[in-house]
C-alpha cells in the first residue's frame, strides 16, 4: 500500500511538472509566471472540487507542486468560513499556508544572508 | 539601402521562428517528469515520516512537508546547486515548492550588496510576492463565492 | 557638402588613424575558450578580488585601458580623451574607470556595439584634428549583466537554445594621429559606417541574434555600397555578437536583400569566443566580447600578417529592462569600422 503511494506521488507529480514544462517550452512563459499560474490554478481547481480527489490519490504528488499551495489556500478558506463565517474568507488562506510561507521567508532570508551567488564554470 | 524596404520577408518573426534552433520539447518533458516526480516522491517520504513516526495529524503533516522541502530548496539554492538542477530539469524543479523557495532565495542573494532592507528584504519577494498576491486573492474570491452560495443554501463541491 | 562623408551613412578618414596600443582582459570562461592565449590578462575568478560583480567589471575595463596605454608606450597624461561605454545602467563601468584613469571622458552607449561606436567616434576626433591620442574601451561582465537584463544567477530557470552568455571581458584600443611606434604594419582605421537603428519587432530577450541580424546586414551592405567594395575586399567581415544563430540569419538576409554572399568572409566574435565550450547555447555576447576578440585575436592575426583588412561590425541591442518588461520590441544597431594594416 505504502509503495503504491510512492508510485502515485511520483507519476502524478511528474505529470504536473510536465504541464509546466510545456508552458515553459511552447509559450516562452518565465518561471515567475508559471509559479503564479500554478498557484492560481490550484485555488480554482480546488474550488471546483477537482483537486481534492487528486490529493487523496497522489498525496505529495499533488501537494508538493505549487498547485498544492493553491489547494491549501482554498481548503483553508473554505474550512475557516465554516468555523468563523465571513471572517474566514480573510483568515483561512494564510492560516493554512502559514508554515510554508513563514518557512520560505525565514529560510530564504537565512540562505540569502549566509550564501553568495556563484557563476557556474 | 534601407533594409526595411529591401527585405522580401513579410513576417520576420515567423521567419525567425522557422529557422530557430528548436528546444527539444519531448526530451525536456521527460526530464521535467523524472525530476519533478522525484521531488514529489521525497515529499511522499516526508509525509510518511510525519504520519507514522512523528504522529502528526493531516494539517501538521502538510506543514511539516512544506517546511522541510522549502528548507531544502533554500539550502540547495544557497549552495549553488539548484540552478544547475533547474538548467537540466526546467519546470521539473520550478513547479514543486522547492522551486518556490529557489525563487525567493535567488533574488535575495543576488541583491545582498544593495543592503539588508532594500536588497535582501525587498528582493526576497520579487517572485514570491506575485505568487502570494495572486494565490491569496484567488482564495479570497473563492471564499466570497463559497460564502454566498453557502448562505443561499446551495450545495458546493467541498 | 562634407568632404569626408560618403554615401548613405559612412565616413572616410582623410589621414590614417593609427591603432598603436591595445589591451584585452578576459574572465574564466574566456580563459577556457579557443582564443584564451590572445588575452593580455585572464582573471582568476569572476570577482577578481573585488566585492561585487560591478566593481569587478570596472577592474576589467580599467586594466584593459591601462594595457592599451602601456602597449602604446604612453602614460595616461598623454591621452587626450577616453571614449567608451558598457552595458550597466548609466554606463558606470566606463564612467567610474574614467574617474580613476583621470582622462577627459566621453561616455557613450551602444549596448554591445559600443566598441565599434567608440572606435568610429574616436577616429573622427583624431582625424578631425581635435586630439592626438584617444583611448577607446568597453567592457561587460556576465554576473553584472545577467541580473540587470535577465534573472538572478541562482534562479533555476533554463536558457532556451537561442540564448547567449554575456562575456566577462574588456577591450581597449589606443588611437593616434601618428605612427608613434614606427611599425609599418601598425593597424590603421580608414573608414567607418554609422548604423541605423533597425527594429523588426523581435521581443524575445533570449534571441538577441535575431534582433540584431537585420541591423548588421544593413550596415555591412551599405558600407560595401558606400565605398563600392566587394565583400572579398576584406579578409574578414567581423560581427560582434550575433552568435551562431544570428550569424546564420545575417548570411541569409544579405543573400536575400542584394544577393551578396558573406559566408566566405564572415566571422562572428560571439560564436568564436566560446566555441567548443559546453552550455554556451549560441555563444557569447556583450560589449566585452567583440572588444576583447578585436583587441586580442583579430589584431594579433593582423600583426602577424595573416589577415590584412577587416571590417569590424559590432552589433548592439538597444532595449532596456524596462522597455522589455513593457513588451516593446528590441531595436538593433550595428556600427562598422574598417581596420587595415598600414602597409597594404
XYZ file of C-alpha atoms in Angstrom:
623
model
C 0.000 0.000 0.000
C 2.725 2.417 1.009
C 4.683 1.520 -2.076
C 1.779 2.393 -4.379
C 1.509 5.755 -2.592
C 5.058 6.483 -3.662
C 4.450 5.389 -7.235
C 1.344 7.548 -7.497
C 3.113 10.542 -5.960
C 5.899 10.110 -8.490
C 3.891 9.937 -11.657
C 1.207 12.466 -10.754
C 3.818 14.971 -9.504
C 5.891 14.308 -12.602
C 2.925 14.900 -14.902
C 2.053 18.193 -13.201
C 5.641 19.295 -13.850
C 5.300 18.246 -17.494
C 2.369 20.675 -17.811
C 4.713 23.383 -16.511
C 7.407 22.278 -18.935
C 5.024 22.545 -21.882
C 4.174 26.111 -20.838
C 7.896 26.866 -20.499
C 8.898 25.356 -23.848
C 5.971 26.335 -26.008
C 4.849 29.728 -24.706
C 8.036 31.457 -23.528
C 6.479 31.940 -20.080
C 9.028 32.885 -17.414
C 9.326 30.808 -14.257
C 7.668 33.589 -12.221
C 4.566 33.470 -14.402
C 4.460 29.693 -14.221
C 4.547 29.780 -10.424
C 1.738 32.365 -10.329
C -0.320 30.393 -12.849
C 0.075 27.154 -10.871
C -0.944 28.651 -7.527
C -3.989 30.292 -9.074
C -4.895 27.129 -10.951
C -4.593 25.176 -7.702
C -7.033 27.518 -5.954
C -9.557 27.330 -8.776
C -9.337 23.559 -9.265
C -9.818 23.064 -5.532
C -12.860 25.334 -5.500
C -14.351 23.307 -8.342
C -13.812 20.169 -6.306
C -11.368 18.708 -8.813
C -8.171 18.845 -6.796
C -9.278 17.078 -3.611
C -9.583 13.651 -5.321
C -6.110 14.119 -6.787
C -4.655 14.849 -3.341
C -6.353 11.739 -1.964
C -4.993 9.639 -4.783
C -1.457 11.002 -5.156
C -0.622 12.538 -1.776
C 2.583 14.508 -2.093
C 2.361 14.171 -5.887
C -0.457 16.716 -5.711
C 0.541 18.754 -2.659
C 4.240 19.343 -3.425
C 3.765 21.105 -6.815
C 2.733 24.727 -6.374
C -0.847 23.847 -7.296
C -0.798 22.161 -3.875
C -0.091 25.510 -2.265
C -3.194 26.844 -4.014
C -5.051 23.779 -2.728
C -4.134 24.514 0.886
C -5.070 28.198 0.497
C -8.503 27.304 -0.911
C -9.296 24.495 1.535
C -8.113 26.737 4.368
C -10.517 29.493 3.364
C -13.460 27.156 2.944
C -12.826 25.451 6.260
C -12.427 28.772 8.079
C -15.720 30.040 6.671
C -17.409 27.051 8.265
C -15.865 27.929 11.616
C -15.797 31.728 11.637
C -18.225 32.830 8.969
C -17.262 35.679 6.703
C -14.064 36.455 8.639
C -12.776 33.103 7.432
C -12.609 34.467 3.882
C -9.715 36.615 5.063
C -8.054 34.438 7.682
C -8.340 30.952 6.222
C -5.868 31.118 3.350
C -2.828 32.457 5.124
C -3.507 30.372 8.205
C -3.434 27.200 6.148
C -0.328 28.296 4.253
C 1.396 29.741 7.316
C 4.020 27.018 7.726
C 5.116 27.146 4.076
C 5.090 30.940 3.847
C 6.945 31.504 7.105
C 9.459 28.778 6.304
C 10.044 30.358 2.907
C 10.637 33.788 4.422
C 12.862 32.624 7.285
C 14.902 30.006 5.428
C 15.029 32.276 2.393
C 16.351 35.125 4.458
C 18.935 32.954 6.212
C 20.162 31.382 2.982
C 20.439 34.791 1.328
C 22.447 36.139 4.244
C 24.776 33.150 4.504
C 25.475 32.377 0.841
C 26.655 34.370 -2.171
C 25.659 33.843 -5.813
C 28.239 31.996 -7.896
C 28.959 31.933 -11.607
C 28.999 28.311 -12.727
C 32.059 27.142 -14.550
C 19.723 50.851 -48.898
C 17.064 50.693 -46.264
C 16.707 47.128 -45.123
C 13.129 47.738 -44.044
C 12.236 48.356 -47.686
C 14.660 45.991 -49.390
C 13.725 42.932 -47.424
C 11.360 40.483 -49.020
C 10.412 38.676 -45.842
C 6.906 39.693 -44.856
C 6.793 38.444 -41.310
C 10.271 38.486 -39.797
C 9.222 36.887 -36.509
C 7.663 33.979 -38.427
C 10.838 33.638 -40.483
C 12.997 33.631 -37.347
C 10.773 31.052 -35.705
C 11.164 28.710 -38.668
C 14.943 28.889 -38.685
C 15.406 28.942 -34.919
C 17.221 26.066 -33.225
C 14.364 24.175 -31.614
C 14.304 23.259 -27.976
C 13.804 19.546 -27.569
C 10.325 19.709 -26.075
C 9.861 15.964 -25.702
C 13.214 15.391 -24.041
C 12.686 18.415 -21.780
C 9.310 16.999 -20.717
C 10.877 13.647 -19.862
C 13.498 15.362 -17.710
C 10.842 17.523 -16.027
C 8.743 14.407 -15.394
C 11.500 12.469 -13.684
C 12.949 15.297 -11.612
C 9.529 16.678 -10.662
C 8.332 13.175 -9.841
C 11.413 12.521 -7.739
C 10.920 15.698 -5.703
C 7.293 14.707 -5.077
C 8.427 11.238 -4.028
C 10.739 12.803 -1.475
C 7.671 14.749 -0.317
C 5.766 11.485 -0.029
C 8.552 10.063 2.105
C 8.335 13.103 4.373
C 4.568 12.595 4.660
C 5.102 9.043 5.747
C 7.677 10.172 8.269
C 5.316 12.823 9.641
C 2.366 10.464 9.913
C 3.986 7.258 11.083
C 6.953 8.431 13.138
C 6.088 11.948 14.300
C 2.397 11.001 14.520
C 1.199 14.353 13.172
C -2.368 14.990 12.036
C -3.236 15.956 8.439
C -2.551 19.649 8.918
C 0.632 19.030 10.818
C 1.803 16.670 8.087
C 1.170 19.215 5.340
C 3.010 21.900 7.325
C 5.941 19.603 8.064
C 6.370 18.551 4.422
C 6.170 22.149 3.207
C 8.699 23.356 5.777
C 11.261 20.646 5.093
C 11.037 20.994 1.305
C 11.273 24.768 1.491
C 14.323 24.376 3.720
C 15.952 22.006 1.220
C 15.123 24.301 -1.716
C 16.661 27.268 0.089
C 19.735 25.275 1.104
C 20.444 23.915 -2.380
C 19.942 27.366 -3.865
C 22.447 28.784 -1.391
C 24.942 26.059 -2.197
C 24.631 26.978 -5.870
C 23.164 23.616 -6.884
C 19.540 24.459 -7.575
C 20.135 26.463 -10.734
C 22.250 23.617 -12.091
C 19.296 21.314 -11.447
C 16.947 23.907 -12.966
C 19.029 24.102 -16.114
C 18.641 20.368 -16.520
C 15.090 19.806 -15.328
C 13.312 23.023 -16.352
C 9.794 23.012 -14.906
C 10.602 19.777 -13.065
C 12.360 21.856 -10.456
C 10.394 25.120 -10.899
C 6.894 23.784 -10.197
C 7.491 21.933 -6.882
C 7.511 24.026 -3.721
C 11.328 23.742 -3.668
C 11.259 25.907 -6.821
C 9.190 28.455 -4.917
C 11.955 28.541 -2.287
C 14.536 28.941 -5.059
C 12.615 31.902 -6.472
C 12.748 33.534 -3.026
C 16.387 32.921 -2.195
C 17.987 33.628 -5.580
C 16.995 37.310 -5.970
C 17.588 37.960 -2.255
C 21.138 36.594 -2.524
C 21.784 38.459 -5.730
C 20.807 41.835 -4.298
C 22.543 41.464 -0.939
C 25.046 44.171 -1.849
C 22.197 46.655 -2.134
C 21.666 46.313 1.617
C 19.735 44.167 4.071
C 16.473 46.105 3.799
C 16.018 47.174 0.181
C 18.350 44.464 -1.072
C 17.651 41.180 0.689
C 14.409 42.197 2.411
C 12.684 43.640 -0.636
C 14.012 41.280 -3.297
C 13.012 38.253 -1.242
C 9.534 38.907 -2.619
C 10.316 39.784 -6.217
C 8.873 36.467 -7.448
C 7.296 35.157 -4.241
C 5.317 38.418 -3.923
C 3.248 37.884 -7.076
C 2.698 34.234 -6.125
C 1.247 35.274 -2.760
C -0.742 38.165 -4.240
C -2.470 36.013 -6.859
C -2.751 32.903 -4.700
C -4.289 34.712 -1.745
C -6.504 36.954 -3.892
C -7.838 33.911 -5.721
C -8.530 32.158 -2.422
C -10.402 35.209 -1.118
C -12.511 35.310 -4.276
C -13.262 31.621 -3.920
C -14.113 32.251 -0.272
C -16.570 35.021 -1.119
C -18.324 32.926 -3.735
C -18.421 29.963 -1.382
C -19.758 32.133 1.457
C -22.584 33.491 -0.712
C -23.519 30.087 -2.110
C -23.413 28.624 1.368
C -25.604 31.410 2.757
C -28.104 30.771 -0.038
C -28.126 27.106 0.847
C -26.599 25.966 -2.453
C -24.592 22.755 -2.202
C -20.921 23.201 -3.106
C -18.409 20.577 -4.115
C -16.384 20.895 -0.922
C 28.775 69.377 -48.515
C 31.020 67.430 -46.211
C 34.228 66.245 -47.769
C 34.549 63.216 -45.508
C 31.000 61.861 -45.587
C 30.425 59.034 -48.036
C 27.267 57.547 -49.463
C 24.323 56.813 -47.243
C 25.877 56.505 -43.826
C 29.656 56.309 -43.996
C 32.722 58.432 -43.411
C 36.205 58.171 -44.910
C 39.118 59.436 -42.874
C 41.485 61.761 -44.658
C 44.557 60.662 -42.776
C 45.141 57.192 -41.422
C 44.165 56.816 -37.770
C 46.774 54.572 -36.181
C 45.785 51.975 -33.629
C 49.030 51.992 -31.646
C 48.087 50.179 -28.482
C 45.551 47.598 -27.461
C 44.592 45.691 -24.374
C 42.173 42.894 -23.617
C 41.200 41.185 -20.407
C 39.074 38.062 -20.039
C 37.425 36.040 -17.312
C 37.340 32.355 -16.503
C 35.144 31.230 -19.429
C 37.203 33.268 -21.873
C 40.285 31.531 -20.498
C 38.800 28.150 -21.358
C 37.790 29.089 -24.893
C 39.859 28.731 -28.060
C 41.023 32.382 -28.028
C 42.470 32.222 -24.492
C 46.093 32.788 -25.466
C 45.272 36.092 -27.153
C 44.239 37.762 -23.901
C 46.700 40.044 -22.121
C 45.257 39.190 -18.732
C 42.900 36.421 -17.653
C 41.164 36.965 -14.315
C 41.307 34.068 -11.880
C 37.634 34.313 -10.957
C 34.525 36.368 -11.655
C 35.010 38.738 -8.729
C 38.744 39.239 -9.333
C 39.394 40.311 -5.740
C 36.539 42.830 -5.690
C 33.407 42.522 -3.570
C 30.808 42.900 -6.316
C 30.455 41.952 -9.985
C 30.030 45.613 -10.859
C 33.332 46.525 -9.251
C 34.962 43.547 -10.941
C 33.721 44.747 -14.344
C 35.203 48.169 -13.621
C 38.526 46.486 -12.923
C 38.323 44.669 -16.271
C 37.721 47.989 -18.014
C 40.469 49.739 -16.105
C 43.078 47.029 -16.684
C 42.317 46.775 -20.415
C 42.635 50.553 -20.726
C 45.912 50.556 -18.820
C 47.267 47.755 -21.006
C 46.423 49.659 -24.208
C 48.139 52.798 -22.915
C 51.152 50.789 -21.815
C 51.496 48.975 -25.151
C 51.239 52.303 -26.973
C 54.196 53.401 -24.807
C 52.227 56.272 -23.330
C 51.108 57.337 -19.899
C 47.554 58.373 -19.054
C 48.655 62.032 -19.134
C 49.360 61.670 -22.868
C 45.798 60.598 -23.615
C 43.556 63.458 -24.705
C 40.215 61.735 -24.439
C 38.700 58.474 -23.308
C 35.685 57.325 -25.328
C 33.822 54.299 -24.067
C 30.793 52.641 -22.582
C 29.415 49.410 -21.191
C 26.140 47.592 -20.559
C 25.355 48.550 -16.992
C 22.761 51.196 -16.165
C 24.201 54.689 -16.668
C 27.417 53.075 -18.009
C 29.030 53.001 -14.580
C 31.962 50.779 -15.570
C 33.221 53.282 -18.120
C 32.443 56.378 -16.068
C 33.946 55.109 -12.837
C 37.034 53.884 -14.690
C 37.358 57.320 -16.305
C 37.324 58.790 -12.816
C 40.177 56.508 -11.794
C 42.134 56.924 -15.035
C 41.724 60.697 -14.816
C 41.352 61.201 -18.581
C 38.775 63.617 -20.107
C 35.899 61.343 -20.972
C 33.048 60.961 -23.421
C 30.677 58.203 -22.304
C 28.564 56.534 -24.930
C 26.013 53.759 -25.019
C 25.570 51.470 -27.985
C 24.962 48.302 -25.989
C 27.171 45.590 -27.478
C 28.035 47.825 -30.439
C 29.923 50.184 -28.111
C 33.411 49.102 -29.217
C 32.795 49.938 -32.885
C 30.918 53.072 -31.875
C 33.792 54.323 -29.744
C 36.329 53.485 -32.459
C 34.245 55.415 -35.012
C 33.837 58.426 -32.725
C 37.472 58.254 -31.590
C 38.710 58.103 -35.178
C 36.601 61.114 -36.119
C 38.074 63.065 -33.217
C 41.625 62.134 -34.239
C 41.059 62.677 -37.972
C 39.297 65.938 -37.249
C 42.454 67.140 -35.563
C 40.835 67.582 -32.180
C 43.151 65.186 -30.401
C 46.363 63.257 -30.901
C 45.591 60.306 -28.680
C 42.171 58.877 -27.979
C 41.566 55.768 -25.925
C 38.509 53.653 -26.827
C 37.359 50.982 -24.390
C 34.343 48.878 -23.444
C 33.572 46.068 -21.040
C 30.900 43.607 -19.952
C 30.504 41.110 -17.125
C 28.270 38.030 -17.023
C 27.369 38.394 -13.350
C 26.576 42.091 -13.566
C 24.685 41.976 -16.883
C 22.694 38.820 -16.190
C 20.881 40.242 -13.192
C 20.219 43.547 -14.910
C 18.856 42.113 -18.139
C 17.679 38.630 -17.204
C 17.381 36.677 -13.959
C 19.306 36.249 -10.710
C 22.230 33.844 -11.159
C 20.872 31.198 -8.821
C 17.343 31.126 -10.203
C 16.792 27.650 -11.567
C 15.334 28.559 -14.920
C 16.688 27.090 -18.149
C 18.022 29.180 -21.034
C 16.454 28.497 -24.434
C 18.752 27.303 -27.267
C 18.911 30.790 -28.817
C 20.264 32.295 -25.567
C 23.743 33.755 -25.314
C 26.106 34.274 -22.387
C 27.407 37.748 -21.665
C 31.193 37.722 -21.952
C 33.196 38.663 -18.888
C 35.790 40.709 -20.723
C 37.029 44.137 -21.705
C 38.995 45.543 -24.608
C 40.687 48.852 -25.292
C 42.321 50.461 -28.336
C 44.608 53.479 -28.296
C 44.183 55.652 -31.392
C 46.821 58.097 -32.536
C 47.257 60.629 -35.330
C 50.824 59.445 -35.908
C 52.521 56.086 -36.163
C 54.352 56.756 -32.892
C 55.916 53.322 -32.628
C 57.131 53.324 -36.232
C 55.736 49.881 -37.009
C 54.897 49.781 -40.733
C 52.286 47.079 -40.164
C 50.514 49.108 -37.461
C 46.735 48.771 -37.935
C 45.027 51.877 -39.274
C 41.379 52.849 -39.346
C 40.371 54.211 -42.748
C 36.603 54.147 -42.938
C 33.571 53.881 -40.724
C 29.873 53.275 -41.241
C 27.420 54.528 -38.634
C 24.450 52.243 -38.152
C 20.752 52.922 -38.364
C 18.527 51.666 -35.591
C 16.681 48.747 -37.171
C 13.714 47.106 -35.497
C 11.980 44.076 -36.972
C 9.761 43.514 -33.970
C 11.632 40.759 -32.138
C 10.590 40.813 -28.469
C 12.416 37.735 -27.149
C 15.341 38.899 -24.990
C 16.764 35.394 -25.341
C 17.038 35.792 -29.093
C 19.353 38.790 -29.499
C 20.955 37.375 -32.621
C 17.654 37.556 -34.481
C 17.009 41.092 -33.203
C 20.413 42.367 -34.360
C 20.972 40.454 -37.621
C 18.972 42.886 -39.821
C 20.958 45.848 -38.448
C 24.221 44.040 -39.169
C 23.091 43.182 -42.692
C 22.128 46.786 -43.403
C 25.372 48.258 -42.075
C 27.570 45.766 -43.927
C 25.740 46.079 -47.247
C 25.641 49.863 -47.046
C 29.317 50.013 -46.166
C 30.179 47.975 -49.250
C 27.873 50.132 -51.355
C 29.077 53.466 -49.935
C 32.670 52.613 -50.840
C 31.890 50.449 -53.914
C 33.636 47.446 -52.397
C 33.083 43.726 -52.846
C 32.873 41.571 -49.695
C 36.145 39.834 -50.548
C 37.975 43.168 -50.368
C 38.106 42.327 -46.693
C 39.825 39.228 -45.365
C 37.201 39.097 -42.668
C 33.907 40.850 -42.134
C 33.592 40.579 -38.399
C 30.348 40.860 -36.466
C 30.256 41.398 -32.718
C 27.875 39.063 -31.007
C 25.248 37.719 -33.370
C 26.024 34.229 -32.094
C 25.700 31.102 -34.206
C 22.006 31.571 -34.971
C 22.235 35.325 -35.633
C 25.169 34.706 -37.978
C 23.093 32.231 -39.944
C 20.344 34.850 -40.294
C 22.830 37.535 -41.373
C 24.211 35.379 -44.192
C 20.681 34.572 -45.321
C 19.464 38.187 -45.139
C 22.450 39.523 -47.102
C 21.800 36.955 -49.803
C 18.093 37.738 -49.943
C 18.414 41.512 -49.964
C 21.162 42.039 -52.519
C 22.490 38.633 -53.465
C 25.686 39.303 -51.521
C 27.473 36.205 -50.292
C 29.078 36.916 -46.928
C 29.576 33.297 -45.927
C 33.221 33.125 -47.034
C 34.437 36.204 -45.181
C 32.093 36.368 -42.236
C 33.407 35.844 -38.698
C 31.414 36.313 -35.506
C 33.207 37.121 -32.235
C 30.343 35.770 -30.127
C 30.244 32.443 -31.948
C 34.038 32.086 -31.701
C 34.879 33.246 -28.173
C 33.227 30.224 -26.552
C 33.448 27.816 -29.492
C 33.628 24.223 -28.314
C 32.618 25.004 -24.732
C 29.607 23.371 -23.122
C 26.358 25.129 -22.211
C 27.035 28.316 -24.129
C 23.987 27.997 -26.416
C 24.513 30.419 -29.337
C 27.789 31.826 -27.961
C 28.977 34.957 -26.223
C 27.513 38.464 -26.205
C 28.197 41.776 -24.516
C 30.409 44.788 -25.230
C 33.434 42.953 -23.904
C 33.006 40.097 -26.364
C 33.712 41.989 -29.598
C 36.089 44.391 -27.810
C 38.320 41.628 -26.486
C 38.241 39.484 -29.634
C 39.182 42.513 -31.773
C 41.968 43.705 -29.499
C 43.176 40.186 -28.881
C 42.834 37.540 -31.549
C 41.929 39.647 -34.608
C 44.623 42.296 -34.273
C 47.142 39.603 -33.305
C 46.347 37.950 -36.624
C 46.714 41.278 -38.402
C 50.021 41.956 -36.695
C 51.222 38.541 -37.807
C 50.167 39.418 -41.345
C 47.710 36.552 -41.666
C 44.892 38.992 -42.245
C 45.317 42.426 -43.763
C 41.922 44.045 -43.861
C 38.890 43.629 -41.681
C 35.525 45.297 -41.425
C 34.695 45.271 -37.716
C 30.939 45.498 -37.245
C 29.863 45.396 -33.593
C 26.164 44.772 -33.096
C 24.031 46.051 -30.250
C 20.518 45.501 -28.922
C 19.173 48.817 -27.702
C 16.441 47.668 -25.345
C 16.368 48.305 -21.622
C 14.975 46.027 -18.913
C 12.075 48.488 -18.609
C 11.223 48.538 -22.319
C 11.463 44.749 -22.452
C 9.144 44.346 -19.455
C 6.658 46.687 -21.065
C 6.585 44.324 -24.011
C 8.355 46.553 -26.512
C 10.416 45.078 -29.295
C 14.219 45.061 -29.335
C 15.804 47.618 -31.675
C 19.168 46.597 -33.102
C 22.127 48.633 -34.293
C 25.467 47.892 -35.932
C 28.427 50.173 -36.477
C 31.240 49.280 -38.835
C 34.896 50.280 -38.718
C 37.381 49.286 -41.429
C 40.780 48.380 -39.991
C 43.717 47.597 -42.293
C 47.395 47.007 -41.962
C 49.266 50.259 -42.552
C 51.386 48.682 -45.275
C 48.620 47.446 -47.586
